[in-house]
Amino acid sequence: MASPSPQREKLRILLIPFFATSHIGPFADLAFHLAAARPGVVEATVAVTPANVPVLRSALARRDPGRHAAVQIATYPFPSVDGLPPGVENHSTVEPADAWHIDAGGGDERLMRPGHEGLIRDCSPNAVVSDILFYWNADIAASVGVPCVTFHAIGAFPMQALATLIYADTTKASGGVVTLPEFLGPDVRIPVTELPAEARSQQPDVVRAAGAKLSSAHSSCFGLVVNTFFDLEDRFCDMYVRGMKRAYFVGPVSLPPPSQLAAGDDGSRCIDWLDRKPARSVVYLCFGSLSHVSKPQLRELALGLEASGKPFLWVVRSEALVLPEGWKERVGDRGMVVTRWAPQTAILAHPAVGAFVTHCGWNSVLETVVAGVPFITERFVTEVLKIGERLWPEGAGVRSTRYEEHELIPCEAVARAVARSRVKELSAKAHAAMAEGGSSHGDLRRLIDDLIQERTAGAGTRSDTLV
C-alpha cells in the first residue's frame, strides 16, 4: 500500500523547553497556537522530563482542548547531576542555593545530548522547536534531516543585550558602569554589579566559548521564533530579520486568555478575593519562578505593604517567607498572600488590579502589557536589567534604580512606590498582533507554511541514524 504523500500527512512538530516553568509555559502556549492555527494539519508535541510533566499539564489545562487540536506530551530522562536529588528537575522545586545545578546540568551537552538524541529519534518529528539553551539540538535535527527552529522565551532586545553583555570587558568599565554599543541605544548604561553572572565570570574564555556555540546554532538552524510582537520591539526585530535566515515574531503567546479556572482551587480563590475589591485598587506582587528573594528583603516588603494602606495580592515562594509577628492580623482582608501557583494572566486582567510589582521577567512583561496594567520593576533575574533599561524610558513602567545603595529596599520605599504609567496603547497593539490578520498571527502561519514547504522539499532525504 502506498504511503500518504507529505502534503497529506500531519506536520509533526516536537517542542523541547528548558527546565524552568517560565520556559515550559510559553512552549505550551506556542504548541497550542501551532495546533490551533491549522487543526488537522499540525500535530504538536511538547517534550519534558518526568518531574516536569505536571508543570506542562497545568499549562496545557489552562487552554480549552475542546475547541482546538490537542497537544501531545512526550518524556525523556533527566540526567544525573551532582548536587541534585532524584526528581528535582525544575527551578521552582530547588532550593535557591542549589538552583545553579539545574543550569549546569541543563546546559551540559555531554549530559543532555544522549537524551535528546533518543527523544528526537523516537518521536520522528518533521521539525524540532528547541529552547535556545539546548543549542546542540540544531545539530541533532540536521543529522536526521529535519529542520530545527530555536524558540526564545525572552524578547528580541533582552536577548541581543545579553549576547552583547557576555562579551563586555568589565575590567574596563568606567565608573563601574557598562554602556551597551550604540546599536542597542547609547543611553543604556548598566552597573557592573547588575550584570548577569556570565558577564562577571572569572572564566571569560569559557563563557565566550559557550556564546560561540549559541551563535553557531543560530546560524545553522532553520529559523528563529521569538515570543514578542513587532510593534513592541520593531527596531530589534528588524535586526533579527537582517541577521537570521528566517525570523518569526509570534507573541504574546499568552493570548488569547486561558479558559475559566476550576472552582475551589487556589486560582479561583484569588479571583474571588479580587472580586470584592474596588476597581484599580489592588497592588499585585510576583517575582516569578526563577527569582530568589532574600528573607530580609521579603520582611521589608511585608512591612512596606502593611504601611502602604493599599490592598495587595502577593504571590511568593513559601519556603522563603517568614512574616513579621502579628502581620497577618494587622493586615487582615486588605491583603492576600499566595504561596503556590497563581493565575497571573487572569489576575492581571481583573479590573481590581491597579499596579504590578514585578521582577521584570519577559513573561511578566508581556502579560502586563497585554492587560494594560502599569508596573514597577525590580531586578532579580538575568534579563531584568536589560528589559528594565529598555521599558523605563518608553513609559511602560517605573524601574527601581537603587543599585548604588544597600541591596535591601526599605519598607518605607515600598510603601511609597505605587506609580502609574500609561500602557493601554501597547495593550491594544498586543491584542491586534495576535488577532486574525495581525503581525504575530501572520508570522505563526508563515512558520507553519515554511515548515510544510521544507518537509515537502526534503521528502525522502530524512535519516533516522544518529552519528
XYZ file of C-alpha atoms in Angstrom:
467
model
C 0.000 0.000 0.000
C 1.375 3.404 -0.951
C 2.423 5.770 1.840
C 0.497 9.037 2.224
C 2.072 11.955 0.389
C 3.885 14.562 2.523
C 1.113 17.039 1.722
C -1.489 14.768 3.362
C 0.473 13.745 6.447
C 0.240 15.869 9.562
C 3.155 18.172 10.209
C 4.666 16.689 13.372
C 6.382 19.387 15.435
C 8.385 18.457 18.541
C 8.952 21.269 21.065
C 11.674 20.958 23.747
C 11.713 23.605 26.542
C 14.321 24.200 29.248
C 13.756 23.053 32.856
C 12.007 26.162 34.143
C 8.305 26.925 34.494
C 8.940 30.278 32.795
C 10.113 28.377 29.701
C 7.666 25.451 29.813
C 4.651 27.799 29.916
C 5.489 29.709 26.703
C 6.390 26.453 24.938
C 2.983 25.044 25.906
C 1.307 28.207 24.620
C 3.265 28.066 21.363
C 2.311 24.403 20.889
C -1.335 25.336 21.475
C -1.158 28.063 18.823
C 0.568 25.785 16.320
C -2.069 23.081 16.774
C -4.965 25.557 16.744
C -3.754 27.528 13.711
C -4.127 24.527 11.411
C -6.368 21.891 13.049
C -5.867 18.536 11.408
C -2.671 19.723 9.732
C -0.290 20.257 12.659
C 0.449 17.726 15.403
C 2.322 19.455 18.242
C 4.170 17.534 20.958
C 5.966 19.102 23.929
C 8.741 17.013 25.488
C 9.792 17.368 29.129
C 11.462 15.245 31.772
C 9.166 13.187 34.056
C 9.115 15.583 37.012
C 8.121 18.443 34.693
C 5.057 16.667 33.297
C 2.720 18.162 35.983
C 4.024 21.653 35.147
C 3.316 21.085 31.465
C -0.100 19.520 32.083
C -1.070 22.502 34.238
C -0.037 24.936 31.491
C -1.959 22.998 28.832
C -5.038 22.563 31.048
C -5.484 26.334 31.151
C -6.344 26.170 27.455
C -9.624 24.789 26.090
C -8.842 21.406 24.480
C -12.437 21.015 23.342
C -12.130 23.775 20.757
C -8.704 23.057 19.321
C -6.418 20.210 18.387
C -4.855 18.586 21.442
C -1.181 18.971 22.291
C 0.692 15.739 22.960
C 3.250 15.162 25.747
C 6.466 13.174 25.414
C 9.095 12.478 28.067
C 12.809 11.809 28.186
C 15.093 11.139 31.172
C 16.644 13.890 33.248
C 20.386 13.267 33.577
C 22.123 12.506 36.837
C 23.503 15.838 38.091
C 25.819 16.153 41.070
C 24.087 18.041 43.885
C 20.523 17.332 42.730
C 18.422 14.602 44.346
C 16.288 12.376 42.091
C 13.067 14.051 40.949
C 14.353 17.626 41.245
C 14.223 18.805 37.647
C 12.861 22.368 37.707
C 13.998 25.731 39.058
C 10.792 26.108 41.048
C 11.414 22.898 43.026
C 15.019 23.505 44.019
C 16.412 25.431 46.969
C 17.793 28.858 45.984
C 21.374 27.888 46.829
C 21.149 24.833 44.555
C 19.436 26.438 41.559
C 22.707 26.643 39.655
C 22.786 22.840 39.476
C 19.733 22.924 37.166
C 21.513 25.370 34.854
C 24.763 23.447 34.969
C 23.112 20.129 34.161
C 20.694 21.505 31.584
C 23.442 23.392 29.781
C 25.875 20.476 29.648
C 25.810 18.963 26.166
C 27.635 15.858 27.375
C 24.821 15.110 29.854
C 21.854 16.244 27.797
C 22.604 15.240 24.229
C 22.018 11.470 24.591
C 18.514 12.019 25.956
C 17.645 14.489 23.216
C 19.015 12.213 20.508
C 16.842 9.347 21.715
C 13.830 11.646 22.043
C 14.106 13.033 18.511
C 14.700 9.586 17.047
C 11.722 8.048 18.884
C 9.266 10.883 18.149
C 10.308 11.094 14.480
C 9.155 14.701 14.011
C 9.081 16.711 10.795
C 10.502 19.692 12.678
C 12.048 20.476 16.054
C 11.399 23.659 18.041
C 14.166 23.807 20.623
C 14.906 26.095 23.527
C 17.950 28.104 22.512
C 19.691 26.870 25.676
C 19.724 23.392 24.112
C 21.874 24.623 21.236
C 23.026 21.095 20.252
C 19.526 20.189 19.059
C 20.159 22.083 15.812
C 22.952 19.612 15.071
C 20.871 16.585 16.122
C 17.961 17.669 13.922
C 20.291 18.220 10.967
C 21.733 14.738 11.427
C 18.294 13.170 10.911
C 17.322 15.513 8.085
C 14.694 17.708 9.754
C 14.710 21.479 10.338
C 15.329 22.916 13.802
C 13.808 26.219 14.884
C 15.071 27.875 18.068
C 12.497 29.498 20.334
C 13.379 32.447 22.532
C 11.184 32.672 25.621
C 12.515 36.228 26.116
C 12.271 39.177 23.765
C 14.428 40.428 20.908
C 16.012 43.304 22.836
C 16.950 41.399 26.035
C 18.349 38.506 24.009
C 20.539 40.811 21.934
C 21.581 42.759 25.012
C 22.527 39.557 26.834
C 24.589 38.375 23.879
C 26.439 41.704 23.935
C 26.961 41.766 27.699
C 28.550 38.312 27.739
C 31.411 39.804 25.759
C 31.642 43.002 27.830
C 35.058 43.692 29.401
C 34.022 44.611 32.923
C 37.623 45.378 33.911
C 37.489 48.461 31.697
C 34.061 49.670 32.828
C 34.263 53.397 33.511
C 32.856 54.270 36.911
C 31.695 50.710 37.384
C 29.169 51.086 34.562
C 28.961 49.279 31.195
C 27.483 51.133 28.220
C 25.940 48.940 25.540
C 27.019 49.563 21.927
C 25.213 52.297 20.055
C 23.093 49.890 18.017
C 21.284 48.967 21.246
C 20.878 52.598 22.306
C 23.551 54.982 23.572
C 21.665 55.708 26.801
C 21.585 52.108 28.051
C 24.117 52.166 30.897
C 24.251 49.194 33.293
C 26.168 48.965 36.588
C 28.672 46.093 36.681
C 27.009 44.910 39.901
C 23.793 44.296 37.915
C 25.401 42.296 35.130
C 24.479 38.616 34.812
C 26.910 36.175 36.368
C 28.122 35.140 32.915
C 29.378 38.645 32.195
C 31.153 38.837 35.571
C 32.678 35.379 35.226
C 36.248 34.822 36.232
C 36.498 32.457 33.253
C 35.670 34.722 30.303
C 37.102 32.284 27.755
C 34.702 29.553 28.894
C 31.736 31.929 28.771
C 32.660 33.213 25.331
C 33.120 29.671 24.031
C 29.569 28.874 25.158
C 28.383 32.061 23.482
C 30.092 30.986 20.257
C 28.187 27.680 20.352
C 24.892 29.535 20.748
C 25.808 31.796 17.859
C 26.713 28.791 15.708
C 23.365 27.155 16.485
C 21.611 30.359 15.444
C 23.463 30.400 12.169
C 22.777 26.754 11.335
C 19.149 26.491 12.406
C 16.203 26.802 10.027
C 14.923 29.921 11.757
C 14.247 31.776 14.980
C 10.932 32.175 16.817
C 10.573 34.935 19.422
C 7.800 35.478 21.951
C 7.323 39.144 21.126
C 5.375 41.323 18.709
C 6.745 43.690 16.132
C 5.199 46.917 17.456
C 6.823 46.372 20.847
C 10.358 45.810 19.539
C 10.313 46.847 15.886
C 13.916 48.069 15.833
C 15.283 44.890 17.386
C 13.012 42.585 15.398
C 14.432 44.202 12.261
C 17.946 43.299 13.451
C 16.939 39.634 13.621
C 15.278 39.818 10.204
C 18.522 41.129 8.719
C 20.775 38.683 10.568
C 18.850 35.387 10.501
C 17.751 33.042 7.721
C 14.172 33.332 8.925
C 12.671 35.144 11.920
C 9.150 34.761 13.278
C 7.682 37.057 15.957
C 4.650 35.203 17.274
C 3.808 36.770 20.648
C 2.389 37.376 23.051
C 1.717 33.632 23.063
C -0.234 34.035 26.329
C -3.086 35.415 24.179
C -5.932 34.649 23.968
C -6.615 34.436 27.718
C -6.868 30.882 29.093
C -10.223 29.308 29.848
C -12.090 29.620 33.145
C -10.442 28.464 36.369
C -11.761 25.447 38.235
C -13.912 26.377 41.213
C -12.273 25.926 44.611
C -8.641 25.889 43.521
C -6.010 28.452 44.545
C -6.516 30.379 41.330
C -10.260 30.780 41.772
C -9.758 31.934 45.375
C -7.508 34.735 44.106
C -10.198 35.852 41.670
C -12.932 35.596 44.327
C -10.856 37.842 46.603
C -10.258 40.363 43.805
C -13.997 40.414 43.041
C -14.535 42.052 46.445
C -12.095 44.912 45.812
C -12.721 48.283 44.106
C -11.562 48.845 40.546
C -7.822 49.573 40.097
C -7.200 49.452 43.856
C -5.043 46.334 44.274
C -1.258 46.139 44.040
C -0.197 42.754 42.675
C 3.298 41.467 43.510
C 5.007 38.429 41.993
C 8.701 37.824 41.299
C 8.495 34.732 39.116
C 9.630 31.127 39.372
C 13.341 31.868 38.849
C 13.706 34.703 41.345
C 15.157 34.059 44.776
C 14.452 36.937 47.162
C 16.295 37.077 50.478
C 14.318 36.676 53.707
C 15.333 40.149 54.958
C 14.062 41.683 51.715
C 10.796 39.762 51.981
C 10.379 41.095 55.511
C 10.872 44.663 54.263
C 8.340 44.063 51.503
C 5.821 42.727 54.013
C 6.255 45.733 56.308
C 6.094 48.117 53.358
C 2.847 46.598 52.119
C 1.404 46.867 55.606
C 2.410 50.542 55.827
C 1.126 51.388 52.337
C -2.523 51.062 53.318
C -3.255 49.653 49.839
C -4.994 46.357 49.109
C -2.474 43.850 47.759
C -2.178 40.344 46.338
C 1.282 38.882 46.933
C 2.485 35.651 45.311
C 5.668 34.352 46.949
C 7.569 31.091 47.293
C 6.537 29.507 50.592
C 9.957 28.275 51.720
C 11.363 31.822 51.763
C 8.515 33.621 53.534
C 8.672 34.342 57.264
C 6.118 37.048 58.048
C 6.639 39.527 60.906
C 4.841 38.624 64.128
C 1.205 39.744 64.102
C 1.421 40.868 60.464
C -1.492 38.771 59.183
C -3.787 40.024 61.925
C -2.852 43.673 61.282
C -3.301 43.398 57.521
C -6.474 41.337 57.648
C -8.518 41.038 54.444
C -6.727 44.037 52.902
C -4.009 41.664 51.743
C -3.860 38.143 50.322
C -0.702 36.030 50.307
C -0.464 33.064 47.906
C 2.395 30.592 48.354
C 1.509 28.322 45.456
C 0.834 28.795 41.778
C -1.414 31.748 40.930
C -3.203 32.511 37.613
C -1.170 35.591 36.710
C -2.852 36.209 33.352
C -6.303 36.178 34.959
C -5.119 38.298 37.896
C -3.643 40.993 35.657
C -6.815 41.030 33.541
C -9.001 41.623 36.609
C -10.405 45.177 36.870
C -9.444 45.397 40.565
C -5.693 45.292 39.797
C -4.191 48.766 39.528
C -0.434 48.110 39.534
C 2.048 45.240 39.290
C 5.353 44.999 41.172
C 7.399 42.577 39.079
C 10.855 41.066 38.722
C 10.519 42.081 35.051
C 10.900 38.602 33.615
C 9.834 38.557 29.982
C 6.647 36.536 30.519
C 5.505 39.014 33.151
C 6.346 41.967 30.913
C 4.231 40.608 28.066
C 1.335 39.586 30.307
C 1.352 43.058 31.894
C 1.418 44.765 28.513
C -1.461 42.567 27.323
C -3.519 43.545 30.383
C -2.610 47.229 30.136
C -1.554 47.392 33.795
C 1.170 49.862 34.880
C 4.109 48.202 36.586
C 7.078 48.793 38.841
C 10.158 46.728 38.024
C 12.670 45.227 40.405
C 15.771 43.292 39.363
C 16.122 39.620 40.269
C 16.910 37.621 37.113
C 19.246 37.788 34.120
C 17.097 39.623 31.597
C 15.650 42.055 34.155
C 18.282 44.719 33.811
C 18.093 44.782 30.034
C 14.271 44.867 29.967
C 14.101 47.449 32.732
C 16.532 49.740 30.944
C 14.511 49.406 27.742
C 10.976 49.803 29.107
C 11.525 52.562 31.639
C 12.405 55.261 29.041
C 9.473 54.080 26.899
C 6.977 54.902 29.639
C 5.589 51.391 30.146
C 6.661 51.210 33.769
C 8.858 52.554 36.539
C 12.191 50.865 37.222
C 13.938 50.752 40.584
C 17.455 52.202 40.172
C 18.705 51.913 43.742
C 21.653 49.746 42.683
C 24.208 52.112 44.189
C 22.722 51.729 47.672
C 22.252 48.814 50.032
C 20.696 45.724 48.475
C 17.643 45.963 50.732
C 14.845 48.283 49.630
C 13.436 49.752 52.867
C 9.792 49.206 53.738
C 9.160 52.973 53.545
C 10.228 52.934 49.901
C 7.906 50.023 49.163
C 5.018 51.919 50.742
C 5.662 54.948 48.501
C 6.405 53.035 45.323
C 2.965 52.719 43.709
C 3.182 54.776 40.484
C 1.009 54.858 37.372
C 2.009 54.923 33.724
C 0.072 54.511 30.513
C 0.326 51.130 28.795
C -3.090 50.999 27.127
C -1.651 51.721 23.694
C 0.783 48.793 23.911
C -2.029 46.557 25.163
C -4.149 47.340 22.104
C -1.195 46.645 19.801
C -0.506 43.293 21.512
C -4.093 42.141 21.005
C -4.058 43.354 17.409
C -0.841 41.429 16.693
C -2.397 38.108 17.727
C -5.742 38.704 16.040
C -6.612 37.463 12.553
C -4.527 39.495 10.123
C -2.147 40.736 12.838
C 1.641 40.576 12.549
C 2.142 37.732 15.049
C -0.788 35.753 13.679
C 0.694 36.086 10.209
C 4.164 35.022 11.362
C 2.750 31.938 13.079
C 1.029 30.828 9.880
C 4.137 31.663 7.865
C 6.193 29.443 10.190
C 3.837 26.519 9.571
C 3.813 27.123 5.820
C 7.615 27.295 5.693
C 7.969 24.044 7.651
C 5.443 22.289 5.384
C 7.338 23.515 2.347
C 10.632 22.347 3.856
C 9.159 18.910 4.581
C 7.948 18.614 1.006
C 11.285 19.714 -0.412
C 13.163 17.268 1.820
C 10.861 14.275 1.354
C 12.930 11.126 1.081
C 16.114 12.689 2.472
C 15.484 12.064 6.158
C 17.834 9.777 8.034
C 16.943 8.100 11.324
C 20.540 7.195 12.066
C 22.249 9.424 14.601
C 26.005 9.623 14.356
